[in-house]
XYZ file of N, CA and C in Angstrom:
405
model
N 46.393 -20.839 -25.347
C 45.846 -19.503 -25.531
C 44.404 -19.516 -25.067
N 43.927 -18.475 -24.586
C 42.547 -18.247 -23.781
C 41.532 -18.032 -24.972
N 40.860 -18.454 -24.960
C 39.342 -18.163 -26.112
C 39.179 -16.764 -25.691
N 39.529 -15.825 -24.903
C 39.321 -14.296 -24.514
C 40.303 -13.784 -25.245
N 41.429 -14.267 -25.910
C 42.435 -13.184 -26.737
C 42.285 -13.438 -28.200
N 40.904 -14.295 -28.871
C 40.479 -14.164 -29.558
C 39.523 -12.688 -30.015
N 39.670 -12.140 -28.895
C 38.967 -10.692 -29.645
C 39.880 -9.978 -29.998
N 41.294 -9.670 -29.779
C 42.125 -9.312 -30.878
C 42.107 -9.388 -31.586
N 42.270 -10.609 -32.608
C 42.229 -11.061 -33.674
C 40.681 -10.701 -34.283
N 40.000 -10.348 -33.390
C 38.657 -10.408 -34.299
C 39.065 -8.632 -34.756
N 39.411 -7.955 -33.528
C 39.830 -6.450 -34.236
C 40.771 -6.159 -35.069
N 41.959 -7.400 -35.191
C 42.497 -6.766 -36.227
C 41.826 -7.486 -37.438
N 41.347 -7.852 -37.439
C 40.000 -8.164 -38.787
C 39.049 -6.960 -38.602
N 38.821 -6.427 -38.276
C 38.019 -5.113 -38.769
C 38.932 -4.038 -38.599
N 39.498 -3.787 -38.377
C 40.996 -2.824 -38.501
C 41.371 -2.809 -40.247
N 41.275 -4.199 -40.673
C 42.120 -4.676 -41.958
C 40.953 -4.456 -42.946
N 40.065 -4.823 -42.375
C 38.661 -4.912 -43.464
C 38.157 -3.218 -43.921
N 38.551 -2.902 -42.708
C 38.249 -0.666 -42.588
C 39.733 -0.241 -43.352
N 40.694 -0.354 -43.519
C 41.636 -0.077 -44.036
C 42.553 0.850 -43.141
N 41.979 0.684 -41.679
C 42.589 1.397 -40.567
C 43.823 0.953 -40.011
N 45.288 1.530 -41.036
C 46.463 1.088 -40.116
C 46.666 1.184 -38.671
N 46.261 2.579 -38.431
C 46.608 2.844 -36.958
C 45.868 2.276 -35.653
N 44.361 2.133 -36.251
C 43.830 0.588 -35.418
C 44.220 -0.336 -35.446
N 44.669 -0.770 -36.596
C 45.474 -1.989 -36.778
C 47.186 -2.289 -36.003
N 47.729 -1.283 -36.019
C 48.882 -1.330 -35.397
C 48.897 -1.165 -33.945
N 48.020 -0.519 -33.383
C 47.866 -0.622 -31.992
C 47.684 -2.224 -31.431
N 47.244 -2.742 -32.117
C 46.895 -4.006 -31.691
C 47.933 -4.921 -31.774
N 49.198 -4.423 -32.217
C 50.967 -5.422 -31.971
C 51.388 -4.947 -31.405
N 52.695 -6.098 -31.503
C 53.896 -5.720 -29.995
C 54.352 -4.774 -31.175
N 55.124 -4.443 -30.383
C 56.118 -3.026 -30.841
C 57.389 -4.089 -31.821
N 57.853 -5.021 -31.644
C 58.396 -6.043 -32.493
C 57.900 -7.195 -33.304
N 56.359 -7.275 -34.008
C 56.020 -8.233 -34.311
C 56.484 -8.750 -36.081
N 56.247 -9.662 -35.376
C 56.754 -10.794 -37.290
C 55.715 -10.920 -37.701
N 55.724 -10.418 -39.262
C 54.795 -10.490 -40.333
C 55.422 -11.135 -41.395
N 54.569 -12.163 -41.850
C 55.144 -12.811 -43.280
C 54.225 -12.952 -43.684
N 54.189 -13.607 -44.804
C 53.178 -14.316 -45.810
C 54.044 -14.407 -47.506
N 53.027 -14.880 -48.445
C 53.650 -15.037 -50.041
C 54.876 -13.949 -50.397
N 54.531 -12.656 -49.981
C 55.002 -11.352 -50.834
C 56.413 -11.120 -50.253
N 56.841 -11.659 -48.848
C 57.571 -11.359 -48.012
C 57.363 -10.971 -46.651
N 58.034 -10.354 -45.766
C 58.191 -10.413 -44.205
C 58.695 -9.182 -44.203
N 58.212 -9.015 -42.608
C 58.828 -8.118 -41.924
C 58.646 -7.781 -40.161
N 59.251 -7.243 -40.193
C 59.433 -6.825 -38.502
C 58.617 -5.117 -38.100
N 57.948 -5.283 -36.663
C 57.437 -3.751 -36.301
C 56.250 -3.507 -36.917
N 55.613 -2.557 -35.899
C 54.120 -1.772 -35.774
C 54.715 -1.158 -36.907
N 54.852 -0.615 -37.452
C 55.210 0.738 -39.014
C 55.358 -0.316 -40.049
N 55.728 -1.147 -39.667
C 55.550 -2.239 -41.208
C 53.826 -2.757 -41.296
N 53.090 -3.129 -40.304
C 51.991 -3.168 -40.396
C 50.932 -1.885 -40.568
N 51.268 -0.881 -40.241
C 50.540 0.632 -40.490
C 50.658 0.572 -41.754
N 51.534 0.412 -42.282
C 51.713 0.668 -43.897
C 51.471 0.029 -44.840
N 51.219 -1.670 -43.943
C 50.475 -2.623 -45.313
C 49.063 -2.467 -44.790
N 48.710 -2.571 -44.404
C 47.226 -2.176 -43.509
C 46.807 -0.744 -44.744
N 47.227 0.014 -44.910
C 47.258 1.898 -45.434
C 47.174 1.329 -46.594
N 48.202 0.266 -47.135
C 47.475 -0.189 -48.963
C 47.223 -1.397 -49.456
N 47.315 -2.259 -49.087
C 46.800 -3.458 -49.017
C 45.530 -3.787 -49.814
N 44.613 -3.172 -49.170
C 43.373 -2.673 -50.357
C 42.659 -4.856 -50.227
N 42.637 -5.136 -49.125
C 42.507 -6.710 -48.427
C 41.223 -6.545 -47.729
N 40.517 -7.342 -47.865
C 39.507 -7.649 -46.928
C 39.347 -9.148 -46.810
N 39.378 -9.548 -45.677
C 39.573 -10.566 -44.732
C 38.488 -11.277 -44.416
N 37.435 -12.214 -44.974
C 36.379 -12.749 -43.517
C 36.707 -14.052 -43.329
N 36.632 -14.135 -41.956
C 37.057 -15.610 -41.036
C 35.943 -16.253 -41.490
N 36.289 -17.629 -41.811
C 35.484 -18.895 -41.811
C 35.570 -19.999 -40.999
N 36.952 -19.846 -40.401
C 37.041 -20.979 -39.276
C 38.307 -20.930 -38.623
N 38.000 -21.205 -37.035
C 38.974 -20.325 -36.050
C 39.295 -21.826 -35.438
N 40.598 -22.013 -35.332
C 41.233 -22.879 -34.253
C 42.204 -22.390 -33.532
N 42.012 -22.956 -32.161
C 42.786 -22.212 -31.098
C 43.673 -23.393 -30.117
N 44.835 -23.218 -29.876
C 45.663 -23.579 -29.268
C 46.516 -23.261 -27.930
N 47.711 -23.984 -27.557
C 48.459 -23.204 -26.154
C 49.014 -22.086 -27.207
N 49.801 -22.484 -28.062
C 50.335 -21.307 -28.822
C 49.974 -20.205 -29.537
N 48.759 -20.909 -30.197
C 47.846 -19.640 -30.801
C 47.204 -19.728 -31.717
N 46.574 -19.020 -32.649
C 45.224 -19.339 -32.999
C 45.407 -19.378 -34.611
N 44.628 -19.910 -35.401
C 44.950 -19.940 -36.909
C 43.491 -19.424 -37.496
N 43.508 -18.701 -38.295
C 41.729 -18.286 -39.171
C 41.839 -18.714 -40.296
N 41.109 -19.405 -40.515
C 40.937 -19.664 -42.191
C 39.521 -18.943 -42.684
N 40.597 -18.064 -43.941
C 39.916 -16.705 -44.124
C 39.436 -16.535 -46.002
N 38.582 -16.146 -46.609
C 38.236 -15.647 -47.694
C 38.965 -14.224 -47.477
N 39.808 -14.430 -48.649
C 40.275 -13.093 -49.276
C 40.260 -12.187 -50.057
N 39.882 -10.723 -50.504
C 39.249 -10.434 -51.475
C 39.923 -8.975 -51.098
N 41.188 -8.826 -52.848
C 41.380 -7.482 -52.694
C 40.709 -6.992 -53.804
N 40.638 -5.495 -53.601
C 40.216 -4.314 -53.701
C 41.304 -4.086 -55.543
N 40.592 -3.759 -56.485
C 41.086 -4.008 -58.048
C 41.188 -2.488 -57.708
N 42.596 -2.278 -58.227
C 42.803 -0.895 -58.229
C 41.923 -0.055 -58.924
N 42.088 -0.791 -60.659
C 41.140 0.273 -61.705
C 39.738 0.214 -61.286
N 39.242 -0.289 -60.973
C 37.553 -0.369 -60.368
C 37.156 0.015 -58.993
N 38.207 -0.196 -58.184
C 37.502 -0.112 -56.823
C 36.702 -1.306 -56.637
N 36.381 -2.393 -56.897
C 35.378 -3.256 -56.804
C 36.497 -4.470 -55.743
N 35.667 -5.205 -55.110
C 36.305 -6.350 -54.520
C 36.436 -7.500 -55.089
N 37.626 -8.496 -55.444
C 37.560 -9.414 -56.837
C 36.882 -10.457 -55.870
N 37.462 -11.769 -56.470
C 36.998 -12.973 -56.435
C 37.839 -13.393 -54.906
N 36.882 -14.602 -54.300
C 37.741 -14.305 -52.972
C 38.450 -15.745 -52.985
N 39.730 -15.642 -52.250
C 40.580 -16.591 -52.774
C 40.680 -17.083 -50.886
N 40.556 -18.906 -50.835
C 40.951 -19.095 -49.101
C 42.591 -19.271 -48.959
N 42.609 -18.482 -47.821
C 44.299 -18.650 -47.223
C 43.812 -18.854 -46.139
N 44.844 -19.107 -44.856
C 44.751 -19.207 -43.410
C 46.008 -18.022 -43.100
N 45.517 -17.650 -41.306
C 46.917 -16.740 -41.344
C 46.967 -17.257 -39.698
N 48.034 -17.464 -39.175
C 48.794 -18.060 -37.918
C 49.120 -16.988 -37.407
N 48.056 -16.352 -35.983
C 48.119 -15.642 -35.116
C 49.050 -16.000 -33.554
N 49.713 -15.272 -32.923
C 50.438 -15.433 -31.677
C 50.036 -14.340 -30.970
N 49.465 -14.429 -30.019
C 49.355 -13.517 -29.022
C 49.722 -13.242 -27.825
N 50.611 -12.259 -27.393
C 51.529 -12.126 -25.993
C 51.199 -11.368 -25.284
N 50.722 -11.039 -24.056
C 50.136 -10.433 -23.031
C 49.292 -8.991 -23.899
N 48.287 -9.587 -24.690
C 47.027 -8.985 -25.140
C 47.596 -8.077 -26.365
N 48.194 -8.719 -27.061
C 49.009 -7.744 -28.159
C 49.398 -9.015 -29.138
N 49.354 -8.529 -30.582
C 49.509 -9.810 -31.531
C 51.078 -9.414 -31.492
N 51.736 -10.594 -31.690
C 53.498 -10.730 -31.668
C 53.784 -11.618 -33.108
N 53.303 -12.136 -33.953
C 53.429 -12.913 -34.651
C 51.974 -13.007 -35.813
N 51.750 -12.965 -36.731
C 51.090 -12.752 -38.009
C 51.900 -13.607 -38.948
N 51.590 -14.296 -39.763
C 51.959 -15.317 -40.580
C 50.619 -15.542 -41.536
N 50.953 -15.307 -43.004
C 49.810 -15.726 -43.814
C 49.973 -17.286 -44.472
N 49.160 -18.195 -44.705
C 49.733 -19.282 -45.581
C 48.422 -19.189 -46.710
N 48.858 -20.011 -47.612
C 47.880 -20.023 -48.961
C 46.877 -21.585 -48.456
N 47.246 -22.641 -47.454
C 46.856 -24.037 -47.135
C 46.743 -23.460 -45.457
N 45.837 -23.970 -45.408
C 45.116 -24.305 -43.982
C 46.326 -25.104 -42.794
N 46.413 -26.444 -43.707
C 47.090 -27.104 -42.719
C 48.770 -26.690 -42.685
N 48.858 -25.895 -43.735
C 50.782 -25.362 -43.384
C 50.825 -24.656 -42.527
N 49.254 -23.295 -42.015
C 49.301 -22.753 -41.014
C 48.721 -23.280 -39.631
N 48.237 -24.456 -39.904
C 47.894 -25.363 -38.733
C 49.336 -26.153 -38.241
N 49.717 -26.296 -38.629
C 51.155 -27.145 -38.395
C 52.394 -26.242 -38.007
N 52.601 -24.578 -38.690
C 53.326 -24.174 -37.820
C 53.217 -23.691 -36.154
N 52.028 -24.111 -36.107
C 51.483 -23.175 -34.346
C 50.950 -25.310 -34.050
N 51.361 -26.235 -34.743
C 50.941 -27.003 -33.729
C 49.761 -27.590 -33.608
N 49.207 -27.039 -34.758
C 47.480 -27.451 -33.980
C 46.886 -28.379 -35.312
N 45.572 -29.170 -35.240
C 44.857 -29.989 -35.788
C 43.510 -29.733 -35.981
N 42.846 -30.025 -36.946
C 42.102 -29.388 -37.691
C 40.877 -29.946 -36.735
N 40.947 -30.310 -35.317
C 40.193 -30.970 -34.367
C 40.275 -29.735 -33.592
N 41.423 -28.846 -33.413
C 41.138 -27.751 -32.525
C 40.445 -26.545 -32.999
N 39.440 -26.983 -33.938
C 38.605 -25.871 -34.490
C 37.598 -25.717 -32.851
N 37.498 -24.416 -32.707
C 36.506 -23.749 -32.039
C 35.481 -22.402 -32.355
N 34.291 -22.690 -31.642
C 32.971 -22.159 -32.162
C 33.441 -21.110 -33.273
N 32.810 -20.856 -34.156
C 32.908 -19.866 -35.070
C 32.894 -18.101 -34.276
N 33.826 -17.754 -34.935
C 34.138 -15.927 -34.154
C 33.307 -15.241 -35.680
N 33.406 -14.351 -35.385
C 32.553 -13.160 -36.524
C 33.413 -11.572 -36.295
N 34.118 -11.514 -36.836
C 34.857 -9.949 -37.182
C 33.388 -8.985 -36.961
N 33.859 -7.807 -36.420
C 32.477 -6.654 -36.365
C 32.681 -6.051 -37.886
N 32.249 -5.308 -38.159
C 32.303 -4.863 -39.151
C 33.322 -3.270 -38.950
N 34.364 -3.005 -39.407
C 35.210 -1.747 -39.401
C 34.804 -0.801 -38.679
């Protein structure tokens, strides 16, 4: 994967962080796989709609990139319904795939190296630190 289709991934981190499904969904294939803890799914309308409540904010701490694709290990911090406030931030990694400039594949893990190991890669293919814009 090109260090240039890392700016996807940096937009759908401010897509996710703004709570903007429809920015957010522009940025997949029209068939992409989403999983993580809660469950999976398939398609742009499954991501519009967790994107719409999710109530997630995302910041990258460390980006490795591969032929296959890229992994972020991310601080997580949702949004407490009764308060509105952002809780405590918890690290996961999430296993990005990217196919002719469109994410095809999204995968969350709770361990770094379970999402380093499904795309292949080693905690040696960390590259320079990326920075999400802000929403």
């Amino acid at each position: 994967m090109a260090m240039g289709q890392l700016a996807v991934i940096e937009d759908w981190h401010a897509a996710v962080g703004a709570g903007d499904g429809a920015r957010a969904g522009a940025l997949f294939s029209d068939d992409v796989e989403v999983g993580g803890p809660r469950g999976s799914g398939h398609g742009r309308a499954f991501v519009v709609d967790w994107v719409g409540h999710a109530g997630i904010r995302l910041d990258p701490v460390r980006w490795y990139c591969g032929r296959d694709g890229v992994v972020v290990e991310q601080d997580a911090r949702w949004t407490d319904q009764a308060t509105g406030e952002l809780g405590a931030p918890v690290r996961l990694a999430t296993a990005f795939t990217v196919v002719d400039g469109r994410i095809a594949r999204v995968l969350r893990y709770s361990d770094t190296g379970a999402a380093l190991a499904v795309l292949g890669l080693e905690r040696s293919d960390e590259v320079a630190r990326r920075k999400a814009t802000p929403g």
